[in-house]
PDB file of C-alpha atoms (C1' of nucleotides) in Angstrom:
ATOM      1  CA  MET A  16     -10.098  12.091-235.689  1.00 69.00           C
ATOM      2  CA  GLY A  17      -6.371  11.393-235.513  1.00 77.00           C
ATOM      3  CA  VAL A  18      -5.523  14.991-236.368  1.00 90.00           C
ATOM      4  CA  THR A  19      -3.821  17.251-233.854  1.00 93.00           C
ATOM      5  CA  LYS A  20      -5.384  20.681-233.294  1.00 90.00           C
ATOM      6  CA  SER A  21      -2.113  22.579-233.685  1.00 93.00           C
ATOM      7  CA  GLU A  22      -3.855  25.901-234.180  1.00 92.00           C
ATOM      8  CA  ILE A  23      -4.967  26.184-230.559  1.00 95.00           C
ATOM      9  CA  PHE A  24      -1.424  25.929-229.228  1.00 97.00           C
ATOM     10  CA  THR A  25       1.513  28.337-229.106  1.00 97.00           C
ATOM     11  CA  LYS A  26       4.429  28.190-231.503  1.00 97.00           C
ATOM     12  CA  GLU A  27       6.660  27.111-228.631  1.00 97.00           C
ATOM     13  CA  GLN A  28       4.353  24.247-227.744  1.00 98.00           C
ATOM     14  CA  ASN A  29       4.130  23.113-231.351  1.00 98.00           C
ATOM     15  CA  ASP A  30       7.883  23.416-231.929  1.00 97.00           C
ATOM     16  CA  LEU A  31       8.806  21.503-228.816  1.00 98.00           C
ATOM     17  CA  SER A  32       6.259  18.749-229.394  1.00 98.00           C
ATOM     18  CA  ARG A  33       7.329  18.421-233.018  1.00 98.00           C
ATOM     19  CA  ILE A  34      10.905  17.723-231.962  1.00 98.00           C
ATOM     20  CA  ALA A  35       9.781  15.342-229.229  1.00 98.00           C
ATOM     21  CA  LYS A  36       7.546  13.528-231.671  1.00 98.00           C
ATOM     22  CA  VAL A  37      10.454  12.858-234.026  1.00 98.00           C
ATOM     23  CA  LEU A  38      12.542  11.618-231.093  1.00 98.00           C
ATOM     24  CA  GLY A  39       9.582   9.458-230.098  1.00 98.00           C
ATOM     25  CA  HIS A  40      10.661   6.377-232.019  1.00 98.00           C
ATOM     26  CA  PRO A  41      13.415   3.984-230.916  1.00 98.00           C
ATOM     27  CA  ALA A  42      14.752   3.590-234.465  1.00 98.00           C
ATOM     28  CA  ARG A  43      15.364   7.315-234.702  1.00 98.00           C
ATOM     29  CA  ILE A  44      17.094   7.358-231.322  1.00 98.00           C
ATOM     30  CA  ALA A  45      19.191   4.398-232.492  1.00 97.00           C
ATOM     31  CA  ILE A  46      20.126   6.200-235.707  1.00 97.00           C
ATOM     32  CA  LEU A  47      21.219   9.290-233.799  1.00 97.00           C
ATOM     33  CA  GLN A  48      23.198   7.239-231.289  1.00 97.00           C
ATOM     34  CA  HIS A  49      24.970   5.389-234.083  1.00 95.00           C
ATOM     35  CA  LEU A  50      25.853   8.599-235.898  1.00 95.00           C
ATOM     36  CA  ILE A  51      27.223   9.948-232.630  1.00 94.00           C
ATOM     37  CA  LYS A  52      29.166   6.754-231.904  1.00 92.00           C
ATOM     38  CA  ILE A  53      30.771   6.600-235.352  1.00 86.00           C
ATOM     39  CA  ASN A  54      31.531  10.284-234.906  1.00 70.00           C
ATOM     40  CA  ALA A  55      31.583  10.819-238.653  1.00 63.00           C
ATOM     41  CA  CYS A  56      29.518  10.023-241.687  1.00 62.00           C
ATOM     42  CA  VAL A  57      27.575   6.865-242.218  1.00 67.00           C
ATOM     43  CA  CYS A  58      26.007   5.738-245.431  1.00 62.00           C
ATOM     44  CA  GLY A  59      23.923   2.618-245.919  1.00 79.00           C
ATOM     45  CA  GLU A  60      25.438   0.908-242.910  1.00 88.00           C
ATOM     46  CA  LEU A  61      22.508   2.111-240.897  1.00 93.00           C
ATOM     47  CA  VAL A  62      20.321  -0.446-242.629  1.00 94.00           C
ATOM     48  CA  LYS A  63      22.594  -3.235-241.428  1.00 93.00           C
ATOM     49  CA  GLU A  64      23.204  -1.693-238.028  1.00 94.00           C
ATOM     50  CA  ILE A  65      19.547  -1.105-237.203  1.00 95.00           C
ATOM     51  CA  GLY A  66      17.407  -4.116-238.054  1.00 94.00           C
ATOM     52  CA  LEU A  67      14.933  -2.426-240.394  1.00 96.00           C
ATOM     53  CA  ALA A  68      14.428  -2.438-244.157  1.00 96.00           C
ATOM     54  CA  GLN A  69      16.063   0.188-246.314  1.00 95.00           C
ATOM     55  CA  PRO A  70      12.885   2.116-247.135  1.00 96.00           C
ATOM     56  CA  THR A  71      12.010   2.245-243.450  1.00 97.00           C
ATOM     57  CA  ILE A  72      15.417   3.642-242.503  1.00 96.00           C
ATOM     58  CA  SER A  73      15.156   6.140-245.335  1.00 96.00           C
ATOM     59  CA  GLN A  74      11.818   7.288-243.976  1.00 97.00           C
ATOM     60  CA  HIS A  75      13.215   7.755-240.465  1.00 97.00           C
ATOM     61  CA  LEU A  76      16.189   9.646-241.866  1.00 97.00           C
ATOM     62  CA  ARG A  77      13.829  11.999-243.650  1.00 97.00           C
ATOM     63  CA  GLU A  78      12.005  12.780-240.426  1.00 98.00           C
ATOM     64  CA  LEU A  79      15.264  13.492-238.636  1.00 97.00           C
ATOM     65  CA  LYS A  80      16.312  15.720-241.525  1.00 97.00           C
ATOM     66  CA  GLY A  81      12.925  17.412-241.268  1.00 97.00           C
ATOM     67  CA  ILE A  82      13.778  18.911-237.888  1.00 98.00           C
ATOM     68  CA  GLY A  83      17.361  19.542-238.972  1.00 97.00           C
ATOM     69  CA  LEU A  84      19.012  17.228-236.451  1.00 97.00           C
ATOM     70  CA  ILE A  85      20.947  15.414-239.164  1.00 96.00           C
ATOM     71  CA  GLN A  86      22.256  16.338-242.579  1.00 93.00           C
ATOM     72  CA  GLY A  87      23.040  14.223-245.608  1.00 92.00           C
ATOM     73  CA  THR A  88      25.781  14.742-248.158  1.00 91.00           C
ATOM     74  CA  VAL A  89      25.694  12.854-251.436  1.00 91.00           C
ATOM     75  CA  SER A  90      28.943  11.071-252.204  1.00 87.00           C
ATOM     76  CA  GLY A  91      28.737   9.007-255.351  1.00 89.00           C
ATOM     77  CA  THR A  92      25.880   6.568-255.108  1.00 90.00           C
ATOM     78  CA  SER A  93      25.802   6.741-251.337  1.00 91.00           C
ATOM     79  CA  VAL A  94      24.741   9.443-248.906  1.00 92.00           C
ATOM     80  CA  CYS A  95      26.681  10.433-245.819  1.00 92.00           C
ATOM     81  CA  TYR A  96      24.649  11.340-242.783  1.00 94.00           C
ATOM     82  CA  CYS A  97      25.840  13.101-239.699  1.00 92.00           C
ATOM     83  CA  ILE A  98      24.615  15.200-236.819  1.00 95.00           C
ATOM     84  CA  ASN A  99      23.969  18.853-237.588  1.00 95.00           C
ATOM     85  CA  LYS A 100      25.972  20.553-234.854  1.00 94.00           C
ATOM     86  CA  GLU A 101      24.121  23.857-234.821  1.00 94.00           C
ATOM     87  CA  GLN A 102      20.656  22.344-234.787  1.00 96.00           C
ATOM     88  CA  TRP A 103      21.682  19.758-232.218  1.00 97.00           C
ATOM     89  CA  LYS A 104      22.849  22.496-229.890  1.00 96.00           C
ATOM     90  CA  GLU A 105      19.699  24.527-230.433  1.00 97.00           C
ATOM     91  CA  THR A 106      17.448  21.531-229.855  1.00 98.00           C
ATOM     92  CA  ALA A 107      19.342  20.552-226.726  1.00 97.00           C
ATOM     93  CA  GLN A 108      18.928  24.068-225.375  1.00 97.00           C
ATOM     94  CA  LEU A 109      15.206  24.095-226.163  1.00 97.00           C
ATOM     95  CA  MET A 110      14.755  20.845-224.283  1.00 98.00           C
ATOM     96  CA  ALA A 111      16.926  21.949-221.394  1.00 98.00           C
ATOM     97  CA  LEU A 112      14.983  25.199-221.128  1.00 98.00           C
ATOM     98  CA  PHE A 113      11.698  23.319-220.982  1.00 98.00           C
ATOM     99  CA  PHE A 114      12.856  20.962-218.270  1.00 98.00           C
ATOM    100  CA  SER A 115      14.442  23.748-216.253  1.00 97.00           C
ATOM    101  CA  SER A 116      11.195  25.740-216.288  1.00 96.00           C
ATOM    102  CA  PHE A 117       9.996  23.620-213.382  1.00 95.00           C
ATOM    103  CA  SER A 118      11.510  24.265-209.992  1.00 87.00           C
ATOM    104  CA  PRO A 119      10.070  22.113-207.241  1.00 78.00           C
ATOM    105  CA  SER A 120       8.084  23.809-204.503  1.00 71.00           C
ATOM    106  CA  GLU A 121       6.729  22.163-201.411  1.00 57.00           C
ATOM    107  CA  LYS A 122       2.995  22.749-201.776  1.00 61.00           C
ATOM    108  CA  CYS A 123       1.758  20.329-204.387  1.00 66.00           C
ATOM    109  CA  CYS A 124      -0.880  17.643-204.004  1.00 63.00           C
ATOM    110  CA  ASP A 125       0.170  16.957-200.426  1.00 55.00           C
ATOM    111  CA  LYS A 126      -2.399  15.550-198.104  1.00 48.00           C
ATOM    112  CA  ASP A 127      -3.276  18.895-196.503  1.00 46.00           C
ATOM    113  CA  SER A 128      -2.921  21.222-199.454  1.00 48.00           C
ATOM    114  CA  LYS A 129      -6.097  22.669-200.874  1.00 46.00           C
ATOM    115  CA  CYS A 130      -6.496  22.728-204.634  1.00 47.00           C
TER     116      CYS A 130
ATOM    117  CA  MET B  26       2.343  -1.872-240.390  1.00 67.00           C
ATOM    118  CA  GLY B  27       1.839   0.821-237.765  1.00 77.00           C
ATOM    119  CA  VAL B  28       3.486  -1.265-235.046  1.00 90.00           C
ATOM    120  CA  THR B  29       6.913  -0.342-233.712  1.00 93.00           C
ATOM    121  CA  LYS B  30       9.485  -3.153-233.530  1.00 90.00           C
ATOM    122  CA  SER B  31      10.520  -2.393-229.959  1.00 93.00           C
ATOM    123  CA  GLU B  32      12.207  -5.749-229.510  1.00 92.00           C
ATOM    124  CA  ILE B  33      15.125  -4.908-231.782  1.00 95.00           C
ATOM    125  CA  PHE B  34      16.110  -1.846-229.738  1.00 97.00           C
ATOM    126  CA  THR B  35      17.826  -1.397-226.396  1.00 97.00           C
ATOM    127  CA  LYS B  36      15.983  -0.577-223.203  1.00 97.00           C
ATOM    128  CA  GLU B  37      17.595   2.851-223.222  1.00 97.00           C
ATOM    129  CA  GLN B  38      16.358   3.551-226.733  1.00 98.00           C
ATOM    130  CA  ASN B  39      12.863   2.377-225.891  1.00 98.00           C
ATOM    131  CA  ASP B  40      12.732   4.318-222.627  1.00 97.00           C
ATOM    132  CA  LEU B  41      13.944   7.539-224.148  1.00 98.00           C
ATOM    133  CA  SER B  42      11.648   7.325-227.168  1.00 98.00           C
ATOM    134  CA  ARG B  43       8.694   6.469-224.957  1.00 98.00           C
ATOM    135  CA  ILE B  44       9.185   9.670-222.986  1.00 98.00           C
ATOM    136  CA  ALA B  45       9.725  11.715-226.140  1.00 98.00           C
ATOM    137  CA  LYS B  46       6.608  10.240-227.692  1.00 98.00           C
ATOM    138  CA  VAL B  47       4.478  11.364-224.770  1.00 98.00           C
ATOM    139  CA  LEU B  48       6.004  14.839-225.003  1.00 98.00           C
ATOM    140  CA  GLY B  49       5.290  14.760-228.733  1.00 98.00           C
ATOM    141  CA  HIS B  50       1.880  16.384-228.535  1.00 98.00           C
ATOM    142  CA  PRO B  51       1.297  20.118-228.015  1.00 98.00           C
ATOM    143  CA  ALA B  52      -1.622  19.523-225.665  1.00 98.00           C
ATOM    144  CA  ARG B  53       0.587  17.539-223.324  1.00 98.00           C
ATOM    145  CA  ILE B  54       3.270  20.223-223.420  1.00 98.00           C
ATOM    146  CA  ALA B  55       0.547  22.787-222.709  1.00 98.00           C
ATOM    147  CA  ILE B  56      -0.733  20.759-219.754  1.00 97.00           C
ATOM    148  CA  LEU B  57       2.748  20.497-218.267  1.00 97.00           C
ATOM    149  CA  GLN B  58       3.427  24.189-218.790  1.00 97.00           C
ATOM    150  CA  HIS B  59       0.160  25.096-217.108  1.00 96.00           C
ATOM    151  CA  LEU B  60       0.859  22.848-214.144  1.00 95.00           C
ATOM    152  CA  ILE B  61       4.290  24.463-213.846  1.00 94.00           C
ATOM    153  CA  LYS B  62       2.859  27.963-214.129  1.00 92.00           C
ATOM    154  CA  ILE B  63       0.169  27.416-211.512  1.00 87.00           C
ATOM    155  CA  ASN B  64       2.861  25.807-209.390  1.00 71.00           C
ATOM    156  CA  ALA B  65       0.280  23.792-207.537  1.00 63.00           C
ATOM    157  CA  CYS B  66      -2.629  21.529-208.254  1.00 66.00           C
ATOM    158  CA  VAL B  67      -5.116  22.103-210.998  1.00 72.00           C
ATOM    159  CA  CYS B  68      -8.286  20.158-211.407  1.00 64.00           C
ATOM    160  CA  GLY B  69     -10.791  20.565-214.195  1.00 81.00           C
ATOM    161  CA  GLU B  70      -9.453  23.991-215.095  1.00 89.00           C
ATOM    162  CA  LEU B  71      -7.246  22.312-217.648  1.00 93.00           C
ATOM    163  CA  VAL B  72     -10.287  21.650-219.791  1.00 94.00           C
ATOM    164  CA  LYS B  73     -11.079  25.372-219.854  1.00 93.00           C
ATOM    165  CA  GLU B  74      -7.451  26.423-220.143  1.00 94.00           C
ATOM    166  CA  ILE B  75      -6.570  24.140-223.042  1.00 95.00           C
ATOM    167  CA  GLY B  76      -9.223  24.175-225.762  1.00 94.00           C
ATOM    168  CA  LEU B  77     -10.018  20.475-225.871  1.00 96.00           C
ATOM    169  CA  ALA B  78     -12.933  18.387-224.675  1.00 96.00           C
ATOM    170  CA  GLN B  79     -12.885  16.814-221.223  1.00 96.00           C
ATOM    171  CA  PRO B  80     -12.404  13.209-222.389  1.00 96.00           C
ATOM    172  CA  THR B  81      -9.507  14.318-224.568  1.00 97.00           C
ATOM    173  CA  ILE B  82      -7.769  16.089-221.697  1.00 97.00           C
ATOM    174  CA  SER B  83      -8.380  13.070-219.492  1.00 97.00           C
ATOM    175  CA  GLN B  84      -6.724  10.876-222.112  1.00 97.00           C
ATOM    176  CA  HIS B  85      -3.668  13.153-222.322  1.00 97.00           C
ATOM    177  CA  LEU B  86      -3.425  13.238-218.527  1.00 97.00           C
ATOM    178  CA  ARG B  87      -3.394   9.457-218.459  1.00 97.00           C
ATOM    179  CA  GLU B  88      -0.456   9.349-220.868  1.00 98.00           C
ATOM    180  CA  LEU B  89       1.480  11.851-218.799  1.00 98.00           C
ATOM    181  CA  LYS B  90       0.709   9.794-215.702  1.00 97.00           C
ATOM    182  CA  GLY B  91       1.874   6.738-217.611  1.00 97.00           C
ATOM    183  CA  ILE B  92       5.469   7.966-217.681  1.00 97.00           C
ATOM    184  CA  GLY B  93       5.139   9.351-214.169  1.00 97.00           C
ATOM    185  CA  LEU B  94       5.683  13.005-215.077  1.00 97.00           C
ATOM    186  CA  ILE B  95       2.493  14.041-213.278  1.00 96.00           C
ATOM    187  CA  GLN B  96       0.503  12.681-210.399  1.00 94.00           C
ATOM    188  CA  GLY B  97      -3.153  13.030-209.507  1.00 93.00           C
ATOM    189  CA  THR B  98      -4.702  13.228-206.065  1.00 92.00           C
ATOM    190  CA  VAL B  99      -8.430  12.779-205.614  1.00 91.00           C
ATOM    191  CA  SER B 100     -10.023  15.598-203.640  1.00 88.00           C
ATOM    192  CA  GLY B 101     -13.767  15.286-203.393  1.00 89.00           C
ATOM    193  CA  THR B 102     -15.229  15.013-206.851  1.00 91.00           C
ATOM    194  CA  SER B 103     -12.229  16.591-208.496  1.00 92.00           C
ATOM    195  CA  VAL B 104      -8.665  15.448-209.052  1.00 93.00           C
ATOM    196  CA  CYS B 105      -5.590  17.538-208.386  1.00 92.00           C
ATOM    197  CA  TYR B 106      -2.755  17.150-210.806  1.00 94.00           C
ATOM    198  CA  CYS B 107       0.790  18.306-210.387  1.00 93.00           C
ATOM    199  CA  ILE B 108       4.308  17.631-211.562  1.00 95.00           C
ATOM    200  CA  ASN B 109       6.012  14.631-209.994  1.00 94.00           C
ATOM    201  CA  LYS B 110       9.263  16.168-208.824  1.00 93.00           C
ATOM    202  CA  GLU B 111      11.339  13.004-208.684  1.00 94.00           C
ATOM    203  CA  GLN B 112      10.275  11.725-212.086  1.00 96.00           C
ATOM    204  CA  TRP B 113      10.647  15.160-213.615  1.00 97.00           C
ATOM    205  CA  LYS B 114      14.228  15.365-212.397  1.00 96.00           C
ATOM    206  CA  GLU B 115      14.991  11.874-213.632  1.00 97.00           C
ATOM    207  CA  THR B 116      13.455  12.523-217.035  1.00 98.00           C
ATOM    208  CA  ALA B 117      15.298  15.814-217.376  1.00 97.00           C
ATOM    209  CA  GLN B 118      18.567  14.044-216.609  1.00 97.00           C
ATOM    210  CA  LEU B 119      17.859  11.293-219.106  1.00 97.00           C
ATOM    211  CA  MET B 120      17.214  13.877-221.824  1.00 98.00           C
ATOM    212  CA  ALA B 121      20.230  15.949-220.850  1.00 98.00           C
ATOM    213  CA  LEU B 122      22.429  12.870-220.924  1.00 98.00           C
ATOM    214  CA  PHE B 123      21.242  11.990-224.403  1.00 98.00           C
ATOM    215  CA  PHE B 124      21.865  15.441-225.790  1.00 98.00           C
ATOM    216  CA  SER B 125      25.246  15.713-224.103  1.00 97.00           C
ATOM    217  CA  SER B 126      26.375  12.425-225.660  1.00 96.00           C
ATOM    218  CA  PHE B 127      27.217  14.323-228.820  1.00 95.00           C
ATOM    219  CA  SER B 128      30.311  16.491-228.763  1.00 87.00           C
ATOM    220  CA  PRO B 129      31.006  18.201-232.083  1.00 77.00           C
ATOM    221  CA  SER B 130      34.112  17.162-233.986  1.00 70.00           C
ATOM    222  CA  GLU B 131      35.409  18.775-237.127  1.00 57.00           C
ATOM    223  CA  LYS B 132      35.395  15.877-239.568  1.00 60.00           C
ATOM    224  CA  CYS B 133      31.811  15.273-240.566  1.00 65.00           C
ATOM    225  CA  CYS B 134      30.248  15.424-244.017  1.00 61.00           C
ATOM    226  CA  ASP B 135      32.607  18.161-245.085  1.00 54.00           C
ATOM    227  CA  LYS B 136      33.379  18.456-248.753  1.00 46.00           C
ATOM    228  CA  ASP B 137      36.712  16.637-248.526  1.00 45.00           C
ATOM    229  CA  SER B 138      35.928  14.043-245.880  1.00 46.00           C
ATOM    230  CA  LYS B 139      35.654  10.476-247.024  1.00 44.00           C
ATOM    231  CA  CYS B 140      32.802   8.397-245.710  1.00 45.00           C
TER     232      CYS B 140
ATOM    233  C1'  DT C  19     -32.466   9.260-201.494  1.00 86.51           C
ATOM    234  C1'  DT C  20     -32.190  12.461-205.162  1.00 86.51           C
ATOM    235  C1'  DT C  21     -29.586  15.756-207.645  1.00 86.51           C
ATOM    236  C1'  DA C  22     -25.535  17.983-209.161  1.00 86.51           C
ATOM    237  C1'  DT C  23     -20.600  17.955-210.103  1.00 86.51           C
ATOM    238  C1'  DT C  24     -16.427  16.092-211.697  1.00 86.51           C
ATOM    239  C1'  DT C  25     -13.554  12.816-213.935  1.00 86.51           C
ATOM    240  C1'  DA C  26     -12.745   8.306-216.175  1.00 86.51           C
ATOM    241  C1'  DT C  27     -14.048   5.065-219.584  1.00 86.51           C
ATOM    242  C1'  DC C  28     -16.255   3.271-223.793  1.00 86.51           C
ATOM    243  C1'  DG C  29     -17.154   3.397-228.508  1.00 86.51           C
ATOM    244  C1'  DT C  30     -16.254   5.251-232.786  1.00 86.51           C
ATOM    245  C1'  DA C  31     -14.742   8.149-236.828  1.00 86.51           C
ATOM    246  C1'  DA C  32     -10.974  10.394-239.008  1.00 86.51           C
ATOM    247  C1'  DT C  33      -6.341  10.598-239.666  1.00 86.51           C
ATOM    248  C1'  DA C  34      -1.353   9.373-238.776  1.00 86.51           C
ATOM    249  C1'  DT C  35       2.383   6.189-238.284  1.00 86.51           C
ATOM    250  C1'  DT C  36       5.094   2.145-239.147  1.00 86.51           C
ATOM    251  C1'  DG C  37       7.082  -1.148-242.085  1.00 86.51           C
ATOM    252  C1'  DC C  38       8.111  -3.286-246.339  1.00 86.51           C
ATOM    253  C1'  DA C  39       7.940  -4.932-251.370  1.00 86.51           C
ATOM    254  C1'  DA C  40       8.344  -2.964-255.661  1.00 86.51           C
ATOM    255  C1'  DT C  41       9.959   0.565-258.229  1.00 86.51           C
ATOM    256  C1'  DT C  42      12.450   4.640-259.556  1.00 86.51           C
ATOM    257  C1'  DA C  43      16.407   7.797-259.680  1.00 86.51           C
ATOM    258  C1'  DA C  44      21.116   8.784-259.683  1.00 86.51           C
ATOM    259  C1'  DC C  45      25.500   7.693-260.261  1.00 86.51           C
ATOM    260  C1'  DA C  46      29.785   4.600-261.052  1.00 86.51           C
ATOM    261  C1'  DA C  47      32.111   1.127-263.515  1.00 86.51           C
ATOM    262  C1'  DA C  48      32.627  -1.893-267.353  1.00 86.51           C
TER     263       DA C  48
ATOM    264  C1'  DT D  29      25.537   1.860-273.522  1.00 86.51           C
ATOM    265  C1'  DT D  30      24.856  -1.679-270.256  1.00 86.51           C
ATOM    266  C1'  DT D  31      25.304  -3.258-265.643  1.00 86.51           C
ATOM    267  C1'  DG D  32      25.589  -2.820-260.848  1.00 86.51           C
ATOM    268  C1'  DT D  33      25.069  -0.192-256.543  1.00 86.51           C
ATOM    269  C1'  DT D  34      22.839   2.841-253.366  1.00 86.51           C
ATOM    270  C1'  DA D  35      19.158   5.622-251.681  1.00 86.51           C
ATOM    271  C1'  DA D  36      14.586   7.820-252.328  1.00 86.51           C
ATOM    272  C1'  DT D  37       9.853   7.286-253.517  1.00 86.51           C
ATOM    273  C1'  DT D  38       5.414   4.957-254.207  1.00 86.51           C
ATOM    274  C1'  DG D  39       1.762   2.124-252.759  1.00 86.51           C
ATOM    275  C1'  DC D  40      -0.300  -0.509-249.483  1.00 86.51           C
ATOM    276  C1'  DA D  41      -1.636  -3.189-245.178  1.00 86.51           C
ATOM    277  C1'  DA D  42      -1.694  -3.211-240.265  1.00 86.51           C
ATOM    278  C1'  DT D  43      -1.892  -0.696-236.327  1.00 86.51           C
ATOM    279  C1'  DA D  44      -1.807   3.645-233.443  1.00 86.51           C
ATOM    280  C1'  DT D  45      -3.314   8.204-232.305  1.00 86.51           C
ATOM    281  C1'  DT D  46      -6.459  11.976-231.729  1.00 86.51           C
ATOM    282  C1'  DA D  47     -10.746  13.827-230.599  1.00 86.51           C
ATOM    283  C1'  DC D  48     -15.300  13.737-228.892  1.00 86.51           C
ATOM    284  C1'  DG D  49     -20.232  12.233-227.709  1.00 86.51           C
ATOM    285  C1'  DA D  50     -22.312   9.251-224.585  1.00 86.51           C
ATOM    286  C1'  DT D  51     -22.072   7.031-220.515  1.00 86.51           C
ATOM    287  C1'  DA D  52     -20.486   5.404-216.088  1.00 86.51           C
ATOM    288  C1'  DA D  53     -18.412   5.997-211.556  1.00 86.51           C
ATOM    289  C1'  DA D  54     -17.602   8.502-207.499  1.00 86.51           C
ATOM    290  C1'  DT D  55     -18.512  11.861-204.346  1.00 86.51           C
ATOM    291  C1'  DA D  56     -20.846  16.089-202.377  1.00 86.51           C
ATOM    292  C1'  DA D  57     -24.890  18.622-201.371  1.00 86.51           C
ATOM    293  C1'  DA D  58     -29.688  19.062-200.813  1.00 86.51           C
TER     294       DA D  58
END
DNA sequence: TTTATTTATCGTAATATTGCAATTAACAAA
DNA sequence: TTTGTTAATTGCAATATTACGATAAATAAA
C-alpha cells in the first residue's frame, strides 16, 4: 500500500527513521557536504555543484529544512543556506545514541547457541 | 521519475545514503532495537513483537541483511537473526564520521554576513 | 509419507519518491 | 513600470516502497 504504519511505532522510532529517511538520498548528502565544505552560505550554486535541475534541488532543500538540519536566509533574490548548528548537534547525538545502544556480546547466532 | 541518479554522486555519498535509507523506516528501527534488547537471536517473534504481517517483516529483514547490519542463521524451521557486530561498528563509524565533519563556525547566514 | 511449522517469495494494490518542464513569486535594477 | 534574476511551487511521468494474501520451500514431527 506504500504507506508506512507510523502509528504502531514509538515516537523515538518514528523520529529516528524520519531523519534517516531524509539522509537516505545521495543528493541530500551531497548538499550537506557542500554546505559543510564551503563553511558558509550557499545560494543557487548548489544547482551547478550538484548535477540536478533547480526544482529538484529546491525539493531536496525543503526536505532538509523539514528536519531542521539546514536553514535558509533570504538575501535579495537569492537564498543563503547553511547548516543549523543546534539541530545538527541534536541529530548527531540521536544517531550516536542509537548506534551506541548495541554493545557486542559473545552469544549470538553462533553454531552452538540455542535461539 | 522516481529513479535516483546515483551515477552523479560519489561512492561515499551513495554508501552513506544507502545505509540511511534502510534505517529510514520505523519497522526496521524497531527490529534492530528488539534484536539489541533481546541481545541474542530472535526468530519469528519479531512478527508478534512488531505489528506487521510475516511477509512484511521478512521483507524488512532482507533489507537490513542487504547492508549487513543483521545476519540470519537457519536453525531447524526457524531463522535466528542478530546484529552483525563488525558491520554495526563500521556503520556507526561511517555515520559518526559524517556528523563530525561539521564543526560550527560563527559566520553563517547571520544578518550581516554576505553570501 | 503425511502433517505441521516456519520463513521466503510472488503477485498485486495503494501510496510515496524522484526528477524536470513550465510557471509563479519575489525582489533588484534599469 | 519594465526587465532580468533567483528560488519556490505546480503538475506530471516514471519508478520505488510498503503491506499483505497466497503460495512455495524447507525442515521437523508424527
